[in-house]
Short mmCIF file of C-alpha atoms and ligand atoms in Angstrom, two decimals:
data_model
loop_
_atom_site.label_atom_id
_atom_site.label_comp_id
_atom_site.label_asym_id
_atom_site.label_seq_id
_atom_site.Cartn_x
_atom_site.Cartn_y
_atom_site.Cartn_z
CA MET H 160 -32.25 -23.79 -21.96
CA SER H 161 -32.13 -25.42 -18.79
CA THR H 162 -30.42 -27.99 -18.68
CA THR H 163 -26.65 -28.18 -16.91
CA THR H 164 -24.91 -29.24 -20.62
CA ASP H 165 -26.78 -26.38 -22.17
CA LEU H 166 -25.89 -23.00 -19.43
CA ILE H 167 -22.52 -24.10 -20.23
CA GLU H 168 -22.32 -24.59 -23.94
CA VAL H 169 -23.59 -21.34 -24.50
CA SER H 170 -22.15 -19.59 -21.76
CA GLU H 171 -19.02 -20.69 -23.73
CA ARG H 172 -20.22 -20.04 -26.96
CA ARG H 173 -21.53 -16.13 -25.93
CA SER H 174 -18.43 -15.34 -23.45
CA ALA H 175 -15.15 -14.74 -24.19
CA HIS H 176 -13.06 -18.00 -22.14
CA ASN H 177 -11.26 -15.53 -19.52
CA TYR H 178 -12.25 -17.96 -16.75
CA HIS H 179 -12.42 -21.86 -17.30
CA PRO H 180 -14.70 -22.47 -14.49
CA LEU H 181 -16.02 -25.64 -13.47
CA PRO H 182 -18.96 -27.29 -14.59
CA VAL H 183 -21.61 -26.18 -12.72
CA VAL H 184 -24.49 -24.21 -12.34
CA ILE H 185 -25.58 -22.63 -9.46
CA HIS H 186 -28.78 -21.40 -8.79
CA GLU H 187 -29.23 -20.52 -5.57
CA ALA H 188 -27.32 -20.45 -1.81
CA HIS H 189 -27.37 -19.65 1.73
CA GLY H 190 -24.52 -19.84 4.14
CA ALA H 191 -21.69 -21.79 3.17
CA TRP H 192 -23.90 -24.37 1.17
CA VAL H 193 -25.05 -23.59 -3.01
CA THR H 194 -27.39 -25.66 -4.52
CA ASP H 195 -26.82 -26.30 -8.74
CA VAL H 196 -29.64 -25.58 -11.57
CA GLU H 197 -30.19 -29.45 -10.84
CA GLY H 198 -31.28 -29.19 -7.71
CA LYS H 199 -27.78 -30.96 -6.06
CA ARG H 200 -25.80 -29.06 -3.41
CA TYR H 201 -22.27 -27.78 -2.61
CA LEU H 202 -20.13 -26.81 -0.18
CA ASP H 203 -18.77 -23.60 -1.26
CA CYS H 204 -14.67 -23.71 -0.11
CA LEU H 205 -13.85 -20.78 -2.73
CA ALA H 206 -16.35 -17.96 -1.36
CA GLY H 207 -16.13 -15.66 -3.83
CA TYR H 208 -12.21 -15.65 -3.75
CA SER H 209 -13.15 -14.24 0.18
CA SER H 210 -16.01 -11.92 -1.10
CA LEU H 211 -18.10 -14.07 0.42
CA ASN H 212 -16.66 -14.01 4.34
CA PHE H 213 -19.59 -13.30 5.93
CA GLY H 214 -21.90 -16.33 4.39
CA HIS H 215 -24.45 -16.00 0.99
CA GLY H 216 -27.08 -14.33 1.99
CA ASN H 217 -25.92 -13.15 5.36
CA PRO H 218 -29.48 -11.60 6.41
CA LYS H 219 -28.52 -8.82 7.42
CA ILE H 220 -26.40 -7.08 4.89
CA ILE H 221 -29.40 -8.82 2.74
CA GLU H 222 -31.82 -6.87 5.22
CA ALA H 223 -29.79 -3.89 4.85
CA ALA H 224 -29.02 -4.19 0.70
CA GLN H 225 -33.34 -4.52 0.15
CA GLN H 226 -34.10 -1.24 2.66
CA GLN H 227 -31.56 0.97 0.93
CA LEU H 228 -33.00 -0.99 -2.63
CA LYS H 229 -36.61 0.93 -0.94
CA ASN H 230 -35.06 4.00 -0.33
CA LEU H 231 -32.12 5.04 -2.57
CA THR H 232 -29.65 3.12 -5.01
CA LEU H 233 -27.69 5.88 -6.91
CA THR H 234 -26.87 9.96 -6.55
CA SER H 235 -23.60 9.76 -8.09
CA ARG H 236 -21.03 11.63 -5.99
CA ALA H 237 -22.57 15.20 -7.29
CA PHE H 238 -24.39 15.06 -3.86
CA TYR H 239 -23.93 13.59 -0.44
CA HIS H 240 -26.54 10.91 0.16
CA ASP H 241 -27.26 9.64 4.00
CA GLN H 242 -25.16 6.43 3.79
CA PHE H 243 -22.28 7.72 2.88
CA ALA H 244 -20.73 9.68 6.56
CA THR H 245 -21.36 6.41 8.34
CA PHE H 246 -19.44 4.63 5.77
CA CYS H 247 -16.64 6.89 5.81
CA ALA H 248 -16.31 7.74 9.08
CA GLY H 249 -17.15 3.92 9.44
CA LEU H 250 -14.41 2.20 7.67
CA GLY H 251 -12.41 5.18 8.77
CA ASP H 252 -12.73 3.48 12.22
CA LEU H 253 -12.00 0.45 11.68
CA THR H 254 -9.23 0.98 9.87
CA GLY H 255 -8.32 3.67 11.74
CA LYS H 256 -7.44 6.13 9.23
CA ASP H 257 -8.88 9.88 9.22
CA MET H 258 -10.39 9.26 5.66
CA ILE H 259 -11.82 6.78 2.83
CA LEU H 260 -11.41 6.85 -1.02
CA PRO H 261 -13.97 4.80 -2.00
CA MET H 262 -14.33 2.86 -5.32
CA ASN H 263 -16.20 -0.47 -6.79
CA THR H 264 -13.97 -3.06 -7.43
CA GLY H 265 -10.65 -4.09 -6.09
CA ALA H 266 -7.96 -3.50 -9.35
CA GLU H 267 -10.00 0.65 -8.91
CA ALA H 268 -8.56 0.14 -5.63
CA VAL H 269 -5.64 -0.70 -6.53
CA GLU H 270 -5.14 2.25 -8.98
CA THR H 271 -6.64 4.98 -6.32
CA ALA H 272 -3.64 3.91 -3.76
CA ILE H 273 -1.31 3.83 -6.63
CA LYS H 274 -2.63 7.68 -8.07
CA VAL H 275 -2.59 9.23 -4.38
CA ALA H 276 1.41 7.70 -3.82
CA ARG H 277 2.31 9.58 -6.81
CA LYS H 278 0.76 12.38 -5.79
CA TRP H 279 1.75 12.37 -2.59
CA GLY H 280 5.47 11.48 -3.87
CA TYR H 281 5.16 14.97 -6.08
CA GLU H 282 3.66 17.35 -3.55
CA VAL H 283 4.56 16.43 -0.57
CA LYS H 284 7.92 14.12 -0.14
CA GLY H 285 8.96 16.44 -3.45
CA VAL H 286 9.99 13.62 -5.92
CA GLN H 287 11.67 15.43 -9.08
CA PRO H 288 8.39 15.44 -11.74
CA GLU H 289 7.71 11.91 -13.74
CA GLN H 290 10.35 10.12 -11.52
CA ALA H 291 8.35 8.32 -9.12
CA ASN H 292 8.44 4.49 -8.28
CA ILE H 293 7.03 1.91 -6.05
CA ILE H 294 8.61 -0.41 -5.42
CA VAL H 295 5.85 -3.97 -6.01
CA MET H 296 6.26 -8.06 -5.25
CA GLU H 297 7.11 -11.33 -7.75
CA ASP H 298 4.16 -12.93 -8.20
CA ASN H 299 1.62 -10.30 -6.74
CA PHE H 300 -1.88 -9.96 -8.10
CA HIS H 301 -3.35 -6.81 -7.75
CA GLY H 302 -5.89 -6.86 -10.51
CA ARG H 303 -6.37 -6.60 -14.23
CA THR H 304 -5.90 -2.76 -15.74
CA THR H 305 -2.93 -1.76 -17.84
CA THR H 306 -1.86 -0.21 -15.00
CA ILE H 307 -1.56 -3.62 -12.90
CA VAL H 308 -1.06 -5.80 -15.16
CA SER H 309 2.40 -3.48 -15.76
CA PHE H 310 4.10 -4.89 -13.12
CA SER H 311 2.75 -8.72 -12.56
CA THR H 312 5.42 -11.24 -13.45
CA ASP H 313 2.69 -13.83 -14.30
CA PRO H 314 2.71 -14.24 -18.12
CA ASP H 315 -1.12 -14.76 -18.30
CA ALA H 316 -1.41 -11.98 -16.66
CA ARG H 317 0.66 -9.42 -18.72
CA ASP H 318 1.26 -10.59 -21.96
CA ASN H 319 0.20 -8.64 -25.22
CA PHE H 320 -1.28 -6.67 -23.44
CA GLY H 321 2.00 -3.87 -23.49
CA PRO H 322 2.92 -1.13 -24.06
CA TYR H 323 3.15 -1.41 -20.27
CA THR H 324 3.02 1.99 -16.90
CA PRO H 325 6.56 2.72 -16.15
CA GLY H 326 7.27 3.32 -12.81
CA PHE H 327 7.38 -0.06 -10.74
CA ARG H 328 10.15 -1.86 -9.17
CA ILE H 329 9.58 -5.51 -8.65
CA VAL H 330 11.04 -7.22 -6.08
CA LYS H 331 11.96 -11.17 -4.45
CA TYR H 332 8.57 -10.83 -1.88
CA GLY H 333 9.24 -11.71 1.67
CA SER H 334 12.39 -9.97 1.91
CA VAL H 335 13.05 -6.85 3.36
CA GLU H 336 16.75 -6.67 2.23
CA ALA H 337 15.18 -6.65 -1.29
CA ILE H 338 12.86 -4.11 -1.18
CA ARG H 339 16.19 -1.97 1.48
CA GLU H 340 18.05 -2.46 -2.11
CA ALA H 341 15.09 -1.15 -4.69
CA VAL H 342 14.62 2.32 -2.51
CA ASP H 343 15.92 5.18 -4.26
CA ALA H 344 15.36 9.22 -3.61
CA ASN H 345 12.40 8.88 -6.34
CA THR H 346 10.41 5.40 -4.61
CA VAL H 347 6.53 6.60 -2.51
CA ALA H 348 5.47 3.67 -1.71
CA VAL H 349 5.56 -0.18 -1.11
CA LEU H 350 2.14 -1.96 -1.93
CA PHE H 351 2.49 -5.19 -1.30
CA GLU H 352 -0.07 -8.59 -0.28
CA PRO H 353 0.21 -9.38 3.79
CA ILE H 354 -0.63 -12.95 2.20
CA GLN H 355 -0.52 -13.43 -1.45
CA GLY H 356 -3.46 -14.91 -2.62
CA GLU H 357 -3.65 -15.30 -5.66
CA ALA H 358 0.05 -17.47 -5.36
CA GLY H 359 -1.10 -19.51 -3.55
CA VAL H 360 -1.56 -18.30 -0.28
CA LEU H 361 1.98 -17.47 0.45
CA VAL H 362 2.82 -16.02 4.00
CA PRO H 363 5.18 -14.02 4.37
CA PRO H 364 8.22 -14.49 7.11
CA ASP H 365 8.06 -14.03 10.90
CA GLY H 366 8.62 -10.74 10.87
CA TYR H 367 8.64 -9.53 7.42
CA LEU H 368 5.35 -6.46 8.28
CA THR H 369 7.48 -5.54 10.73
CA GLN H 370 10.81 -4.64 9.02
CA VAL H 371 8.33 -3.33 6.27
CA ARG H 372 6.74 -0.84 8.07
CA GLU H 373 10.33 -0.19 9.99
CA LEU H 374 11.94 -0.11 6.22
CA CYS H 375 9.17 2.64 4.07
CA THR H 376 9.05 5.02 8.05
CA ALA H 377 12.97 4.86 7.87
CA GLU H 378 12.87 6.01 4.60
CA GLY H 379 9.75 8.25 4.40
CA ILE H 380 8.10 5.62 2.13
CA LEU H 381 5.18 5.05 1.92
CA MET H 382 3.56 1.15 3.45
CA ILE H 383 0.81 0.45 1.22
CA ALA H 384 -1.12 -3.27 2.08
CA ASP H 385 -3.91 -4.99 -0.55
CA GLU H 386 -5.92 -6.88 2.32
CA ILE H 387 -8.14 -6.58 -0.80
CA GLN H 388 -8.44 -11.02 0.47
CA SER H 389 -6.58 -10.84 3.11
CA GLY H 390 -8.38 -8.49 5.15
CA LEU H 391 -11.68 -8.03 6.39
CA GLY H 392 -12.07 -11.54 9.03
CA ARG H 393 -10.92 -14.05 6.62
CA THR H 394 -7.44 -14.17 8.72
CA GLY H 395 -8.70 -14.63 12.11
CA LYS H 396 -8.40 -10.72 12.41
CA THR H 397 -10.08 -7.93 10.81
CA PHE H 398 -6.36 -7.12 8.58
CA ALA H 399 -4.12 -9.34 7.67
CA CYS H 400 -1.51 -6.66 8.91
CA ASP H 401 -3.10 -7.06 12.47
CA HIS H 402 -1.45 -10.13 13.13
CA GLU H 403 2.30 -8.61 13.84
CA GLY H 404 0.66 -5.37 14.90
CA VAL H 405 1.03 -3.11 12.27
CA VAL H 406 -0.32 -0.36 10.71
CA PRO H 407 0.09 0.52 7.33
CA ASP H 408 0.53 3.69 6.08
CA MET H 409 -2.78 3.12 3.17
CA TYR H 410 -5.03 -0.18 3.33
CA VAL H 411 -6.24 -1.33 0.54
CA LEU H 412 -10.08 -3.30 0.70
CA GLY H 413 -12.53 -5.13 -1.90
CA LYS H 414 -14.37 -8.20 -1.92
CA ALA H 415 -15.80 -8.60 0.97
CA LEU H 416 -16.49 -5.41 1.77
CA GLY H 417 -19.01 -5.73 -0.71
CA GLY H 418 -20.68 -8.87 1.12
CA GLY H 419 -20.79 -10.52 -1.40
CA VAL H 420 -23.52 -8.25 -3.02
CA VAL H 421 -22.09 -5.24 -4.50
CA PRO H 422 -18.81 -4.55 -5.79
CA VAL H 423 -17.29 -2.22 -2.84
CA SER H 424 -13.69 -1.04 -2.30
CA ALA H 425 -11.96 1.73 -1.05
CA ILE H 426 -8.93 3.26 0.04
CA ALA H 427 -7.91 4.06 3.48
CA ALA H 428 -5.35 6.61 4.85
CA ASN H 429 -4.47 9.58 7.22
CA GLU H 430 -4.97 13.26 5.54
CA ASP H 431 -1.53 13.59 5.31
CA VAL H 432 -1.48 10.94 2.36
CA LEU H 433 -5.17 11.20 1.24
CA GLY H 434 -5.26 15.12 1.80
CA VAL H 435 -3.77 15.45 -1.87
CA ILE H 436 -6.77 14.15 -3.73
CA LYS H 437 -8.68 17.55 -4.33
CA PRO H 438 -12.22 18.13 -6.62
CA GLY H 439 -11.88 16.64 -9.98
CA GLN H 440 -8.76 15.23 -9.98
CA HIS H 441 -10.13 11.57 -9.22
CA GLY H 442 -13.92 9.76 -9.08
CA SER H 443 -16.26 7.03 -9.91
CA THR H 444 -19.13 7.29 -11.03
CA PHE H 445 -20.49 4.40 -8.45
CA GLY H 446 -17.72 4.88 -6.16
CA GLY H 447 -19.72 5.59 -2.69
CA ASN H 448 -23.30 5.34 -4.28
CA PRO H 449 -26.26 4.66 -1.63
CA LEU H 450 -26.06 0.53 -2.08
CA ALA H 451 -22.77 0.14 -1.86
CA CYS H 452 -22.69 2.15 1.43
CA ALA H 453 -25.74 0.56 3.31
CA VAL H 454 -23.99 -2.42 2.75
CA GLY H 455 -20.42 -1.57 3.53
CA ASN H 456 -22.00 0.14 6.57
CA ALA H 457 -23.87 -3.71 7.81
CA VAL H 458 -20.59 -5.32 7.05
CA ILE H 459 -18.56 -2.91 9.47
CA GLU H 460 -20.94 -3.34 12.09
CA ILE H 461 -20.97 -7.47 11.54
CA LEU H 462 -16.75 -6.67 11.63
CA ASN H 463 -17.27 -4.58 14.96
CA THR H 464 -18.47 -7.25 16.94
CA GLY H 465 -15.66 -9.51 16.58
CA GLU H 466 -17.43 -12.51 16.31
CA TYR H 467 -16.28 -13.29 12.37
CA GLN H 468 -12.37 -12.87 13.44
CA SER H 469 -12.56 -14.70 16.34
CA ARG H 470 -14.77 -17.38 14.15
CA ALA H 471 -11.43 -16.97 11.19
CA ALA H 472 -8.84 -17.82 14.17
CA GLU H 473 -10.66 -20.96 15.88
CA LEU H 474 -12.04 -22.76 12.43
CA GLY H 475 -8.56 -22.25 11.08
CA GLU H 476 -6.71 -24.17 14.53
CA VAL H 477 -9.13 -26.89 13.25
CA LEU H 478 -8.48 -26.62 9.40
CA HIS H 479 -4.90 -26.90 9.31
CA ALA H 480 -4.55 -28.89 12.26
CA ARG H 481 -7.07 -31.74 10.13
CA LEU H 482 -4.81 -30.72 6.97
CA ARG H 483 -1.36 -30.70 8.34
CA GLU H 484 -2.26 -34.50 9.23
CA LEU H 485 -2.07 -35.36 5.45
CA ILE H 486 0.70 -34.40 4.64
CA GLY H 487 3.38 -36.59 3.44
CA HIS H 488 -0.63 -38.87 2.04
CA GLY H 489 -0.75 -36.84 -1.27
CA VAL H 490 -0.41 -33.63 -0.37
CA ILE H 491 3.18 -31.81 0.38
CA THR H 492 2.87 -28.40 1.73
CA VAL H 493 0.39 -26.60 3.35
CA ARG H 494 0.22 -23.05 4.21
CA GLY H 495 -2.22 -19.88 5.52
CA ARG H 496 -3.55 -18.53 8.41
CA GLY H 497 -6.55 -18.27 10.01
CA LEU H 498 -9.41 -20.08 7.12
CA TRP H 499 -7.71 -19.30 4.23
CA ALA H 500 -5.49 -22.65 3.65
CA GLY H 501 -3.55 -23.75 0.17
CA VAL H 502 -2.69 -26.96 -0.04
CA ASP H 503 0.26 -28.17 -2.61
CA ILE H 504 -1.04 -31.75 -4.10
CA ASP H 505 1.87 -33.84 -5.60
CA PRO H 506 1.77 -32.58 -8.28
CA SER H 507 2.71 -36.31 -9.72
CA LEU H 508 -1.35 -37.59 -8.40
CA ALA H 509 -3.04 -35.40 -10.10
CA SER H 510 -3.41 -31.68 -11.37
CA GLY H 511 -5.19 -29.16 -9.54
CA ARG H 512 -7.80 -28.96 -11.60
CA GLU H 513 -8.22 -32.39 -12.15
CA VAL H 514 -8.39 -32.43 -8.19
CA SER H 515 -11.01 -29.77 -8.08
CA LYS H 516 -12.49 -32.57 -10.51
CA GLU H 517 -13.06 -34.74 -8.54
CA LEU H 518 -14.02 -32.99 -4.88
CA MET H 519 -16.77 -31.19 -7.07
CA ALA H 520 -18.35 -34.74 -7.71
CA ARG H 521 -17.65 -34.85 -3.72
CA GLY H 522 -19.91 -32.07 -3.58
CA VAL H 523 -17.07 -29.41 -2.62
CA LEU H 524 -16.57 -26.32 -4.75
CA ALA H 525 -12.84 -25.41 -4.59
CA LYS H 526 -10.92 -23.86 -7.06
CA ASP H 527 -6.97 -24.55 -7.99
CA THR H 528 -4.18 -20.86 -8.37
CA HIS H 529 -0.76 -22.16 -9.51
CA GLY H 530 0.06 -25.96 -10.61
CA SER H 531 -1.15 -28.16 -8.10
CA THR H 532 -2.00 -25.80 -5.20
CA ILE H 533 -6.13 -26.15 -3.70
CA ARG H 534 -7.36 -23.41 -2.04
CA LEU H 535 -9.19 -23.32 0.50
CA ALA H 536 -11.38 -20.56 1.91
CA PRO H 537 -15.05 -20.89 2.80
CA PRO H 538 -17.47 -18.36 4.23
CA ILE H 539 -16.42 -18.08 7.60
CA VAL H 540 -19.61 -19.10 9.30
CA ILE H 541 -19.00 -22.61 7.58
CA SER H 542 -19.80 -25.31 10.59
CA GLU H 543 -17.10 -26.94 12.59
CA LYS H 544 -18.87 -30.11 10.93
CA ASP H 545 -19.59 -29.42 7.79
CA LEU H 546 -15.60 -28.35 7.24
CA LEU H 547 -13.94 -31.46 8.66
CA TRP H 548 -16.24 -32.93 5.97
CA ALA H 549 -14.43 -31.01 3.32
CA VAL H 550 -11.01 -31.82 4.56
CA ASP H 551 -12.35 -35.52 4.31
CA GLN H 552 -13.32 -35.21 0.65
CA LEU H 553 -10.45 -33.61 -0.37
CA ALA H 554 -8.11 -36.93 1.66
CA ASP H 555 -10.37 -38.88 -0.13
CA THR H 556 -10.00 -37.17 -3.53
CA ILE H 557 -6.01 -37.71 -3.34
CA ALA H 558 -6.42 -40.90 -1.87
CA SER H 559 -8.37 -41.43 -4.83
CA PHE H 560 -5.41 -40.69 -7.09
CA ARG H 561 -2.81 -42.94 -5.33
C1 LIG P 289 -9.13 -9.99 -5.96
C2 LIG P 289 -7.95 -8.97 -6.38
C3 LIG P 289 -7.56 -7.62 -6.32
C4 LIG P 289 -8.53 -7.75 -7.50
O1 LIG P 289 -10.50 -7.23 -7.12
P1 LIG P 289 -11.11 -7.33 -8.10
O2 LIG P 289 -12.51 -6.17 -7.50
O3 LIG P 289 -11.50 -8.18 -9.38
O4 LIG P 289 -10.75 -5.97 -9.24
C5 LIG P 289 -6.58 -6.54 -5.95
N1 LIG P 289 -5.72 -7.78 -4.83
C6 LIG P 289 -5.99 -8.40 -4.47
C7 LIG P 289 -4.92 -8.93 -3.53
C8 LIG P 289 -6.89 -9.27 -4.55
O5 LIG P 289 -6.73 -10.89 -4.45
#
């Protein structure tokens, strides 16, 4: 069992079809480049949905992981371990928050945020028992648990997974008026993505984050920013909320926090919010484990230098300038911020899937989101030359369909 075809055939036959991968079988990767089982190289323009912001096999992260593997990998939270304090204090400082609560996957961190917001609502805000509501956005993506898909507006994500968890109000993304209309005395939080990733890299109108902040403060509601995909350098700042100088009450983090090595997620908030959680009320066997914390500590050190944030900002300018030139030449619009772009291809030319496959044939790995949108989010270590080469491949791909 070694050829690409065989490996794909068994993968398809023996695993649930919950994904529709491109037909490439990757064997190894360094920096922004991956190599398949046949030795063919591709430029990674997906970066594990922004989990690999710091590159495949980042030496600092791998070194930290290898050292920790030799020392200690798991204690459970029944005991303290020597990587935990550094991780909590470091992530707290990075977010400017008093406390963090570590979990593993992004969806778990979102669940944690929901639980904390509800508990805060009942115990601090004084919401009537069982009446808490959370305002969420159309076209959101926050993960795959039963509660989270309950407030998805994507039929694929939601249909036939009911009965659904109540307590969510869905409003139009980008409209602060829509939030205002949905707020009542039992509203405990607004949960949103500062840039909607899975929806196609949708950037809200300027001033939106500021207005959401003001509304939440005025109404006594928690502003919860799901920065799992937008955070940790991708947009050219540590957090996408930084672009408007806005500080949410709670950050939800994941993906790149695990350095592309292990799943690491967390929420960060001040003590007046996160202090509502007492022993036995929430937890995770693997959350905050020594390996996760050691990797997370390396990631936090990397982010504290600010190098990746500036690099994403600079390369982002280059990327967006070049992509804008394609508008009118088979590209309808380009959205995004920093080293992150959603490119809408004219749907009469090709589907997103067809474009992704042709890009792959040309040595670029990218994935479509909805319909004819291609998402570009390479590891931030990518060179400017490689980045421009990737856009050339996209231009040639589109030209080949015209
Ligand atoms: C990926 C993602 C999640 C879910 O993370 P998982 O680790 O896949 O559970 C949640 N929110 C956003 C914004 C994401 O991009």
